[in-house]
Amino acid sequence: MAVVNQYKFAGIDNSTSGSALTPLGASVPAVNETIVIKSILVTSAGTPSVTILNNSITAIKSVPLTANQTKELLTQPLIIEGGKTFTVQSSTTDSFDVAISYLNIKKEVTT
């Protein structure tokens, strides 16, 4: 079995209220993957509070952001295990952008 490390970036331009966003994709990470998130940057157009959910558990709940501000939400890396969900939600109708830098560790079967 080989392990493949891929450094990736995902971004979402969000303008809806309260909907759960899946910036890493609906099926990511797969069971054979582990994701290590290094950075979650949020740029707000208004004053939303942003919530980060890791497998339906609140991992980060921000205070209301200041309009036209970019804020780093992580102080330590966040691990997303294979087969788990990762979502971003906003508390208000204010739009915001989310930028995520992460390491995708993939176990591949080689023959």
XYZ file of C-alpha atoms in Angstrom:
111
model
C 0.000 0.000 0.000
C 1.346 3.407 -0.982
C 0.610 6.677 0.770
C 0.163 9.756 -1.428
C 0.319 13.246 0.086
C -1.370 16.041 -1.878
C -1.351 19.689 -0.813
C -4.580 21.343 -1.920
C -6.636 24.517 -1.761
C -10.428 24.882 -1.772
C -12.455 28.061 -1.866
C -16.156 28.932 -1.803
C -17.900 32.227 -2.489
C -20.953 32.029 -0.232
C -23.907 34.400 -0.436
C -26.637 32.305 1.223
C -27.871 32.190 4.808
C -27.368 29.246 7.115
C -26.868 26.629 4.421
C -24.260 23.961 5.097
C -21.352 24.303 2.677
C -18.996 21.426 1.896
C -15.836 23.137 0.620
C -13.910 19.868 0.323
C -16.700 18.189 -1.668
C -19.643 16.115 -0.514
C -17.765 12.798 -0.567
C -14.390 14.046 0.740
C -12.642 12.661 2.599
C -13.141 9.119 1.390
C -12.638 6.236 3.809
C -9.034 5.784 2.588
C -8.167 9.477 3.181
C -7.248 11.728 6.078
C -7.261 15.504 5.681
C -5.145 17.876 7.757
C -6.457 21.429 7.460
C -3.737 24.016 8.015
C -5.645 27.234 7.339
C -9.259 28.423 7.161
C -9.473 32.032 6.002
C -12.833 33.796 5.995
C -13.373 37.105 4.203
C -16.663 38.760 5.072
C -18.753 41.268 3.166
C -21.008 41.800 6.191
C -20.990 40.628 9.808
C -21.677 36.865 9.791
C -20.742 34.409 12.517
C -19.130 31.387 10.869
C -19.375 27.863 12.295
C -17.066 25.001 11.284
C -18.488 21.497 11.829
C -16.331 18.354 11.898
C -18.584 15.272 11.670
C -21.568 17.315 12.972
C -19.575 18.530 16.006
C -18.928 22.264 16.308
C -15.150 22.643 15.980
C -15.046 26.438 15.576
C -17.663 29.115 16.259
C -16.479 32.585 15.346
C -17.659 35.821 16.859
C -19.461 38.079 14.370
C -16.904 39.180 11.800
C -16.293 42.773 10.838
C -17.338 43.788 7.319
C -14.581 43.664 4.681
C -12.226 41.761 6.959
C -10.206 38.575 6.467
C -9.730 36.387 9.537
C -7.821 33.142 10.144
C -10.078 30.769 12.096
C -7.476 28.128 12.986
C -4.700 28.347 15.538
C -3.829 24.625 15.262
C -4.339 22.103 12.420
C -7.745 20.407 12.204
C -7.931 16.683 11.346
C -10.806 15.312 9.249
C -10.921 11.511 9.314
C -11.975 9.419 6.349
C -15.707 8.949 5.957
C -16.533 11.998 8.127
C -18.148 15.278 7.071
C -16.726 18.812 7.097
C -19.103 21.763 6.734
C -19.061 25.547 7.012
C -22.170 27.527 7.985
C -23.084 31.194 8.387
C -25.498 32.642 10.922
C -26.732 35.501 8.739
C -27.502 36.453 5.155
C -24.204 38.355 4.882
C -21.973 36.910 2.209
C -18.480 35.620 2.911
C -15.689 33.717 1.177
C -13.943 30.692 2.673
C -10.416 29.668 1.654
C -8.994 26.383 2.973
C -5.432 25.081 2.637
C -5.038 21.406 3.468
C -3.021 18.216 3.145
C -4.840 15.199 1.737
C -3.220 11.934 2.869
C -4.434 9.138 0.611
C -3.773 5.432 1.068
C -3.661 3.752 -2.319
C -3.535 0.023 -2.935
C -0.777 -0.892 -5.346
C -0.320 -4.271 -6.955
